[in-house]
Every structure is written in structure tokens, then in C-alpha cells.
mmCIF file of C-alpha atoms in Angstrom:
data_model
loop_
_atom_site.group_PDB
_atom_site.id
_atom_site.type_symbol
_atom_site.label_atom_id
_atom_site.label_comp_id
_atom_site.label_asym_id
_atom_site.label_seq_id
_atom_site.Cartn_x
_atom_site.Cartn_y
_atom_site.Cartn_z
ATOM 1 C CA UNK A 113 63.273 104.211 57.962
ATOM 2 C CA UNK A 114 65.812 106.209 55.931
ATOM 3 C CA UNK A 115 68.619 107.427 58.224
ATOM 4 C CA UNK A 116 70.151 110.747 56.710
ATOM 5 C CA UNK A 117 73.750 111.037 56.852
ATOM 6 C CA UNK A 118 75.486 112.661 59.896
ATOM 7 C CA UNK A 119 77.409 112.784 62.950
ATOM 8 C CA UNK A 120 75.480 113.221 66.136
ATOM 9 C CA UNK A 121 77.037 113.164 70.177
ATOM 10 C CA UNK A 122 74.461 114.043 73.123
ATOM 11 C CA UNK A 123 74.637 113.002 76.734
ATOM 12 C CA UNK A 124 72.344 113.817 79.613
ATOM 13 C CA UNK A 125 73.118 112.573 82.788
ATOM 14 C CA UNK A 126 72.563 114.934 85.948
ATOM 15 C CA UNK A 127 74.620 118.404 85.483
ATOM 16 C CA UNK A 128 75.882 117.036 82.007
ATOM 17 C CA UNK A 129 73.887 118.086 79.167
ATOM 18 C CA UNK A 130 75.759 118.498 75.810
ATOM 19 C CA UNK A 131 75.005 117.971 72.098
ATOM 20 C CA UNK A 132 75.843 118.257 68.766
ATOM 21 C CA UNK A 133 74.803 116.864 65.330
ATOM 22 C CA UNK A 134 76.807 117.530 61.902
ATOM 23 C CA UNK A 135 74.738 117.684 58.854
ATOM 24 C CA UNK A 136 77.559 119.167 56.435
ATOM 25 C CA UNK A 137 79.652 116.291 56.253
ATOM 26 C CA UNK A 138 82.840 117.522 54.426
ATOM 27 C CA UNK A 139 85.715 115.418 55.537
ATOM 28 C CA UNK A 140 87.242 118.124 56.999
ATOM 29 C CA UNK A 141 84.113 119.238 59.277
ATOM 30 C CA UNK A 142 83.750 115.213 60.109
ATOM 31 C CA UNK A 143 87.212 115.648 61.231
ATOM 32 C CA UNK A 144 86.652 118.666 63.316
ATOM 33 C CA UNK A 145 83.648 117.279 65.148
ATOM 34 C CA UNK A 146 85.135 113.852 65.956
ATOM 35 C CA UNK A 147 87.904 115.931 67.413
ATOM 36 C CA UNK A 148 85.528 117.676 69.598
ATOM 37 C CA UNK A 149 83.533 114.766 70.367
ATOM 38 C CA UNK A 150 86.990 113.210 71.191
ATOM 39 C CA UNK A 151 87.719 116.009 73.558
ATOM 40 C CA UNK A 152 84.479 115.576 75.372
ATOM 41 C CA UNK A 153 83.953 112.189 76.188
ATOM 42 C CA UNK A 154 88.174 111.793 77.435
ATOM 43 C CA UNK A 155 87.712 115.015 79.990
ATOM 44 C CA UNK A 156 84.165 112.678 81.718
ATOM 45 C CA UNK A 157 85.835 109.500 81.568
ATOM 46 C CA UNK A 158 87.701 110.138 85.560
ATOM 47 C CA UNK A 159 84.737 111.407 86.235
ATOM 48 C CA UNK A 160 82.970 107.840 85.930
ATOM 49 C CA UNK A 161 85.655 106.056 86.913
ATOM 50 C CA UNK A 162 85.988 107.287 90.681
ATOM 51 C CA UNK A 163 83.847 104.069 91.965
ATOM 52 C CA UNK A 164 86.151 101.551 90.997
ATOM 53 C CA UNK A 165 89.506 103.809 91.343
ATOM 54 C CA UNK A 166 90.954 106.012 93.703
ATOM 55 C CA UNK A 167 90.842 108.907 90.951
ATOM 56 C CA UNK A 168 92.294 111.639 93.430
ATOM 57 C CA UNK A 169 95.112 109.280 94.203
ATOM 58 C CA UNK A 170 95.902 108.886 90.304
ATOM 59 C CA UNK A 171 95.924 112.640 89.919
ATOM 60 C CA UNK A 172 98.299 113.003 92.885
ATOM 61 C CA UNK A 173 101.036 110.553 91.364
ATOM 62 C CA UNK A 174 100.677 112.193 88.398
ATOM 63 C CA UNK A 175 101.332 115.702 89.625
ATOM 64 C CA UNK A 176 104.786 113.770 91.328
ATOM 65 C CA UNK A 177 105.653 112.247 87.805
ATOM 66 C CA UNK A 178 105.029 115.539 85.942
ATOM 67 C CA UNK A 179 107.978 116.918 87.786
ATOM 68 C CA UNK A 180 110.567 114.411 85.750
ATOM 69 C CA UNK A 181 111.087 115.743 82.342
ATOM 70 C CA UNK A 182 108.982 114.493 79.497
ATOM 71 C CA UNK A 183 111.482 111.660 78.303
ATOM 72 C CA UNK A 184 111.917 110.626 82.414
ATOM 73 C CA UNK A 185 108.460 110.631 83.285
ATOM 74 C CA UNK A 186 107.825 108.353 79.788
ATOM 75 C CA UNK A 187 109.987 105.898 81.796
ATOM 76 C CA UNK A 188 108.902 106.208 84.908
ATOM 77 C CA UNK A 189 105.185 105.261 83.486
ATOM 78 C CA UNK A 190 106.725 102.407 81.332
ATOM 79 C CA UNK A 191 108.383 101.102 84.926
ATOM 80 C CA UNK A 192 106.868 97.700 87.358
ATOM 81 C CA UNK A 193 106.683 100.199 90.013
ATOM 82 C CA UNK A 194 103.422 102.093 88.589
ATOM 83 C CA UNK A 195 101.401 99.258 88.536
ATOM 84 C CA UNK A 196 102.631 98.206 92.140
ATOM 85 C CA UNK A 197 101.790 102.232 92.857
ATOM 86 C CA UNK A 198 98.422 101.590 91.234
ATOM 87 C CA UNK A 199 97.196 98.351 91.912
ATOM 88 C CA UNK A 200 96.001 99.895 96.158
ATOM 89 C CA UNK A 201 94.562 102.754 94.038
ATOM 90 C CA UNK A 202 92.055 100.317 92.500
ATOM 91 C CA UNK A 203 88.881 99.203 94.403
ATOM 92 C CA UNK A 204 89.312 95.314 93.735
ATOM 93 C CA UNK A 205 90.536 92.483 95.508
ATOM 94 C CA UNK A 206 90.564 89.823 93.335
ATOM 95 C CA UNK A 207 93.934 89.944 91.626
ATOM 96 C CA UNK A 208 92.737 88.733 88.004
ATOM 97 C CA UNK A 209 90.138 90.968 88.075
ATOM 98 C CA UNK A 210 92.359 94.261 89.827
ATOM 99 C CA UNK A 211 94.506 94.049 86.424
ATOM 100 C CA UNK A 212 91.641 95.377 84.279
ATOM 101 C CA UNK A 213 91.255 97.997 86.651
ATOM 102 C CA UNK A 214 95.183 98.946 86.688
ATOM 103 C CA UNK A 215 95.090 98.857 82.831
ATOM 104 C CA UNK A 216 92.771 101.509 83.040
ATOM 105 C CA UNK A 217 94.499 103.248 86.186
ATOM 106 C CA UNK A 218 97.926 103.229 84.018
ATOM 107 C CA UNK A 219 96.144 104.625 81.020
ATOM 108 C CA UNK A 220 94.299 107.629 83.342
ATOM 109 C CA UNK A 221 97.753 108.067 84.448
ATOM 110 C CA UNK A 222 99.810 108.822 80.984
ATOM 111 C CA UNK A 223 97.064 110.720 80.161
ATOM 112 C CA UNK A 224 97.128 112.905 83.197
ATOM 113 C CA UNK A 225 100.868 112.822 82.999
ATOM 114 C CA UNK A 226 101.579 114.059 79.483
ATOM 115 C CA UNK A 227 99.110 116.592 79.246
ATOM 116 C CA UNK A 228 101.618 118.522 81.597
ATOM 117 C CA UNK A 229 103.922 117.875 78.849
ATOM 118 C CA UNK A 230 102.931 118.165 75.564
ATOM 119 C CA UNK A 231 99.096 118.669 73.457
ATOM 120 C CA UNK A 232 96.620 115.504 74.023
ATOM 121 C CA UNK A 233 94.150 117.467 73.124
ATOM 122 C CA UNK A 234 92.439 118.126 69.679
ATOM 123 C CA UNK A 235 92.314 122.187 69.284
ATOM 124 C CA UNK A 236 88.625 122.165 68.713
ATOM 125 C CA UNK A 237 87.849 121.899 72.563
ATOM 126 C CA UNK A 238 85.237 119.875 74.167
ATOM 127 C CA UNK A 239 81.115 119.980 73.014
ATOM 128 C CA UNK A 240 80.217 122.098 75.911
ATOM 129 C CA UNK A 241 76.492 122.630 74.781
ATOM 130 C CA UNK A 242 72.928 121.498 74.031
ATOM 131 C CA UNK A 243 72.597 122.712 69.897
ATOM 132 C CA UNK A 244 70.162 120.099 69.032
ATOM 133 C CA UNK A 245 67.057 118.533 70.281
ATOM 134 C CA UNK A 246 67.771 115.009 73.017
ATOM 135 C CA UNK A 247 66.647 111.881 70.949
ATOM 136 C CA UNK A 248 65.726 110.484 74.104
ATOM 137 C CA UNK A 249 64.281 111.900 77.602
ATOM 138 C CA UNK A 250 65.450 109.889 79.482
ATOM 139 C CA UNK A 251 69.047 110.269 80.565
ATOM 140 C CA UNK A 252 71.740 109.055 77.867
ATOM 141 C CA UNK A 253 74.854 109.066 76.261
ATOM 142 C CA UNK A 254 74.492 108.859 72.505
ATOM 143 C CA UNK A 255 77.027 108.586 69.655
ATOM 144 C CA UNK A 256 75.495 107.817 66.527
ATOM 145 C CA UNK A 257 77.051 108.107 62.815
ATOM 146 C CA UNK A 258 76.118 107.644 58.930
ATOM 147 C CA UNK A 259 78.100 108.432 56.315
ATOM 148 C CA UNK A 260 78.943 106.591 53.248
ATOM 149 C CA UNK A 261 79.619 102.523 54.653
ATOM 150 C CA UNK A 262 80.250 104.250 57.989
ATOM 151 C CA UNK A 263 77.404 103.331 60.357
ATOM 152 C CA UNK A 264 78.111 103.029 63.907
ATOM 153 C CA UNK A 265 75.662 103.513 67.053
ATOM 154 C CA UNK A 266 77.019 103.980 70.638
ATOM 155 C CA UNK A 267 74.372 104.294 73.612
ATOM 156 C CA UNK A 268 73.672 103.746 77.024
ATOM 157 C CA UNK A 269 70.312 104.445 78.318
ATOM 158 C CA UNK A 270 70.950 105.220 82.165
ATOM 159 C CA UNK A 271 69.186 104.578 85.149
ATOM 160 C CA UNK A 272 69.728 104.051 89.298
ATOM 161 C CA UNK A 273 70.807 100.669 88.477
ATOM 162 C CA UNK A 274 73.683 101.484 85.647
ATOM 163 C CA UNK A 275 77.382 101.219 87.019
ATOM 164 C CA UNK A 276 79.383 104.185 86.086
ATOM 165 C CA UNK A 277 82.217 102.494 85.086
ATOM 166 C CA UNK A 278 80.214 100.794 82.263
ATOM 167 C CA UNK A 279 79.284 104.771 81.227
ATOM 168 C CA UNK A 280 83.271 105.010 81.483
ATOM 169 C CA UNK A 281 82.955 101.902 79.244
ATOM 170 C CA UNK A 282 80.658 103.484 76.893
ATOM 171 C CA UNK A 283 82.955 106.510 76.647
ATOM 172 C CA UNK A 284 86.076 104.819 76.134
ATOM 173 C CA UNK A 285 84.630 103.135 73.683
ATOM 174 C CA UNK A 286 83.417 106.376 71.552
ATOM 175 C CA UNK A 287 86.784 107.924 72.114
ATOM 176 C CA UNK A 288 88.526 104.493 70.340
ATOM 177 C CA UNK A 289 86.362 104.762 67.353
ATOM 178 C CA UNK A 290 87.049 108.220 66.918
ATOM 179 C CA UNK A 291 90.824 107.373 66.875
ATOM 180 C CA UNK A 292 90.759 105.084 64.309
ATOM 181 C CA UNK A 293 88.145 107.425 62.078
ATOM 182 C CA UNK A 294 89.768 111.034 62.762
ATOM 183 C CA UNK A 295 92.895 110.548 60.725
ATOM 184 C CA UNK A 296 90.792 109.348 57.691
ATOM 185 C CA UNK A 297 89.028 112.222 57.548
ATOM 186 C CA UNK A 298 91.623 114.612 58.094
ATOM 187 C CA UNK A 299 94.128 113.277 55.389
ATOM 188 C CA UNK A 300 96.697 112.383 57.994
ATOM 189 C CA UNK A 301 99.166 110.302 56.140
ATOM 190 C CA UNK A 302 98.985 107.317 58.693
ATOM 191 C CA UNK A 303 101.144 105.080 56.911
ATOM 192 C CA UNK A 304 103.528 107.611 56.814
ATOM 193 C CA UNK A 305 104.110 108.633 60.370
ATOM 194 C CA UNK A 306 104.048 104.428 61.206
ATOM 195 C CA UNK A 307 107.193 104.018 59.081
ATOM 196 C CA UNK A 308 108.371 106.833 61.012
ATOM 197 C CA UNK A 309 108.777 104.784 63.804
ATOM 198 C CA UNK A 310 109.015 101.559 61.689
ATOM 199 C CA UNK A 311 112.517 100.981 62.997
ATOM 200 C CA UNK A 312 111.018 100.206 66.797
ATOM 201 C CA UNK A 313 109.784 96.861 67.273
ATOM 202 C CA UNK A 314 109.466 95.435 70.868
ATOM 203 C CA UNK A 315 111.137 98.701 72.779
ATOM 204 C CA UNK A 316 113.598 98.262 75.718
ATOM 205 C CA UNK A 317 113.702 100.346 78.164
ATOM 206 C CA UNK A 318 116.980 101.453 76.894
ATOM 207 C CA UNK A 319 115.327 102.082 73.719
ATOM 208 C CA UNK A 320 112.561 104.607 75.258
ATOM 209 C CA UNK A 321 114.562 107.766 74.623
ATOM 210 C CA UNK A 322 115.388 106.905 71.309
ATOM 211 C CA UNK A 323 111.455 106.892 70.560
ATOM 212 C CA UNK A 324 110.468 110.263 72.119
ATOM 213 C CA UNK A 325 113.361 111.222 70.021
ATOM 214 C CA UNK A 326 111.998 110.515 67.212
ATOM 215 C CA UNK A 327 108.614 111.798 68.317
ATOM 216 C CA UNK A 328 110.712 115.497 69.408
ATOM 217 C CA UNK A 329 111.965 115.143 65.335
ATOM 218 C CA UNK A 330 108.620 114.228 63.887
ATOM 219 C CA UNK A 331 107.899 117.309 61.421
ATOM 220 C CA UNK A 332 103.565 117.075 60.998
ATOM 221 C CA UNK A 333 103.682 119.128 58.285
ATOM 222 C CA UNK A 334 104.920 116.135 56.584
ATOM 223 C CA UNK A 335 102.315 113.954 57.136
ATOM 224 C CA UNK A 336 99.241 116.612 57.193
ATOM 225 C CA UNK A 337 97.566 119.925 55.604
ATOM 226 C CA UNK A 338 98.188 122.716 57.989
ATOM 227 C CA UNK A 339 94.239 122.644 59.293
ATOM 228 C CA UNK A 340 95.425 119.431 60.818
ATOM 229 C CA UNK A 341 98.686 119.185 61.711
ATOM 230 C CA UNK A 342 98.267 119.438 65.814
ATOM 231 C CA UNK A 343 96.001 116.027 65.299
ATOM 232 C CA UNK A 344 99.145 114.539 63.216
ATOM 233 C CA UNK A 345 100.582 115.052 66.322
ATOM 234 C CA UNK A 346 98.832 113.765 68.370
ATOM 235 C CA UNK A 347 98.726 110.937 65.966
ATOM 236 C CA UNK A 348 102.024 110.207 66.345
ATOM 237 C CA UNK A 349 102.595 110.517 70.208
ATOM 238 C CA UNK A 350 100.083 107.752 70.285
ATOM 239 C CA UNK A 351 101.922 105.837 67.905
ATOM 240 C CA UNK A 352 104.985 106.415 69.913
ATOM 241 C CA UNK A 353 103.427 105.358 72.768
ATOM 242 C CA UNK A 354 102.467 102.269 71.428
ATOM 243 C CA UNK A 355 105.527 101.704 70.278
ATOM 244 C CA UNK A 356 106.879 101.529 74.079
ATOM 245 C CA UNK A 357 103.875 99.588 75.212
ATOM 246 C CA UNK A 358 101.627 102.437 76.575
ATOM 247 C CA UNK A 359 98.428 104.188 75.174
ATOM 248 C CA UNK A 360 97.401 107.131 75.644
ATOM 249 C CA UNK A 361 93.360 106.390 75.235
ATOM 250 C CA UNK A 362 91.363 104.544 78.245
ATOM 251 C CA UNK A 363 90.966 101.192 77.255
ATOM 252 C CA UNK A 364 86.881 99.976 76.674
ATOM 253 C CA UNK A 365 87.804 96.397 77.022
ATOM 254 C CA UNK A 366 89.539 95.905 79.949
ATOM 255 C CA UNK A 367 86.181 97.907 81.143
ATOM 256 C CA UNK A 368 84.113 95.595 80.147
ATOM 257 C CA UNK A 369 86.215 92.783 81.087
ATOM 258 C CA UNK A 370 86.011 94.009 84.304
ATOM 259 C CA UNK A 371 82.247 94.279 84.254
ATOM 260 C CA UNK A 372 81.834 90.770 83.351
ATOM 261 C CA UNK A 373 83.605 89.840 86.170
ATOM 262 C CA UNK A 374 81.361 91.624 88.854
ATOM 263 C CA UNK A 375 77.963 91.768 87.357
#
């Protein structure tokens, strides 16, 4: 059968019904619904997360850390004593197997930490309605995509039986190929804002402010067209982040690592 090119995102799953599909596939509108798909699938992801993780307990540290300033709270997260913090948070007694979990807690955390601080997330807003028909009746979450050598299909067909941390999974997962696709299509000089923090290598913790430093002096107009020059920013607070060994999007693997642990 002859797939047409596009962008689609729908999910159904009790109260959540949402969907979109993108048929004029100008790199710019790609751009603008992966940013929206982006949006979507990040603000679920605690949602599916609160059977293996003491969400409400994450979101209460965080609102303690969001009283340091940004470059404090940067090192706070960076510090041994979040993961000790986290690790009770996490519903797992088996140490190897409570460290995927605290990846993920760690990850909720900067996320819910910096958004007090600075944008995390794309201008477009979340996909907060049903615009095209379900592909499937049954409850779902479905991101599918064609365009050019770009073909990628994420699903999860969900019943009784399906963990919600592997829809958390699924999510994560969506979110990460969006990251890597989103810059491409909106012309954000990636190579560009990489050197910018080329001099960083294996950061210190004496090294940290000297990062967000160069994250405050980042100009994005440098590195994008005006239509997208919150996402170079975003762009390069992840890069930043990275740079001091956190990330600001939930990690899929140490999901499913964590699945294949306790199915």
C-alpha cells in the first residue's frame, strides 16, 4: 500500500483524546508540529510514571530547588545528594534495577526544575484536540511519519494488562525522536551552537557556572531564522545540559531497561 507523506500524533487512552495529522509538509510546518507533538507527549509523561515513582514527591523537591537561582539549582541537580533524595522516591527495591528508575526520577526532576527558570517548552503549545479521524478504536498512542527517507512508526495498542510506565516508555521515546528531527527542519545551525560549547569536555563541578554562562551569552539569532529562535534555545540548554551530564528529556531506555527487568 502506498503511504502518502505526513506527520500524524493521536492518543486515546481514558480522558486523553488528542490528534493531529500534517499533510503540508514544508519544513517549517514539520517543524512546528513536531514542536507541538513535543509539547504533548513531555506534559503526559508524570502522568504515566506515578506507578513506579513517587511523582508528588518529585514535584515537591523540585518546588524546594526552584528557590536556588538558576545557576545554584543547576548544581544542586548535578549533586550525589539528588539521587540519594530520589532513590526512596522510586518504587523498587532491587538496587540495579532502582537506578533506571532514578535516571528517570533525575530527568522528571530538571525538567520540573528549570521550567521555573527558563522556556522548555516549544511556543506552539501542546495538541490539545481530536482534528482527524482515530486509526484505531481501540485505545492508542500513535506517532507515525513519512517524508522523504524519513519513515518512523511509534505505537502502543493499550489494554488492562499494559504497564504505564511502558506508555511513559512509548512517550519518551516520541519526544527523543522529535529532538533529534526538530532542528533539521527548522534550520537550526546545530553544529554551530555545539562549538559553542566546544570548549567543555567532561565538566567539573567547578566548571558548571562557566556553562550556564555561556548558555546566559548564547545569542539564537545566530544560529536560527527568527520563526525559530525560542527552539534554538532550547536547543542549546539541552546541549548545555549535556555538557554537565544532565538531560533535560525523559530517558526511553532506562524505561525499557527497567521493564525488562520486571516483566
Amino acid at each position: 500500500m502506498n503511504v502518502e507523506d505526513h506527520v500524524m500524533f493521536t492518543a486515546k487512552h481514558g480522558k486523553w483524546k488528542v490528534g493531529d495529522r500534517l499533510l503540508n509538509l514544508e519544513d517549517e510546518n514539520i517543524a512546528h508540529f513536531l514542536a507541538s507533538v513535543a509539547n504533548t507527549v513531555n506534559l503526559k509523561i508524570p502522568e504515566y510514571l506515578t506507578g513506579v515513582m513517587n511523582v508528588a514527591g518529585i514535584l515537591n523537591l523540585a518546588e524546594d530547588l526552584s528557590k536556588r537561582d538558576f545557576m545554584d539549582a543547576v548544581i544542586a541537580l548535578k549533586s550525589p545528594g539528588i539521587s540519594r533524595k530520589l532513590a526512596p522516591l522510586v518504587f523498587e527495591e532491587d538496587k540495579k534495577v532502582r537506578k533506571h528508575l532514578v535516571d528517570v526520577a533525575r530527568t522528571l526532576l530538571v525538567r520540573e526544575v528549570l521550567s521555573k527558570k527558563v522556556e522548555i517548552e516549544y511556543p506552539e503549545g501542546p495538541v490539545t484536540e481530536v482534528r482527524v479521524v482515530f486509526p484505531f478504536p481501540e485505545n492508542h498512542v500513535n506517532f507515525t511519519a513519512k517524508h522523504g527517507r524519513w519513515i518512523v512508526v511509534k505505537r502502543i495498542m493499550i489494554d488492562e494488562k499494559t504497564p504505564m510506565a511502558d506508555i511513559a516508555r512509548l512517550l519518551a521515546s516520541i519526544n527523543e525522536t522529535i529532538t533529534l528531527k526538530l532542528p533539521l527542519y527548522a534550520g537550526i545551525d546545530v553544529r554551530g551552537i555545539e562549538a559553542w560549547f566546544g570548549e567543555f569536555k567532561k565538566v567539573k563541578k567547578a566548571e558548571i557556572p562557566l556553562v550556564l554562562e555561556k548558555y546566559n551569552h548564547l545569542t539564537p539569532s545566530n544560529y536560527a531564522g527568527r520563526e525559530f529562535e525560542k527552539h534554538a534555545r532550547i536547543y542549546a540548554l539541552r546541549k548545555a545540559l549535556e555538557r554537565i551530564g544532565l538531560s533535560l528529556d525523559i530517558p526511553a531506555k532506562a524505561l525499557e531497561k527497567y521493564l525488562e527487568k520486571v516483566r
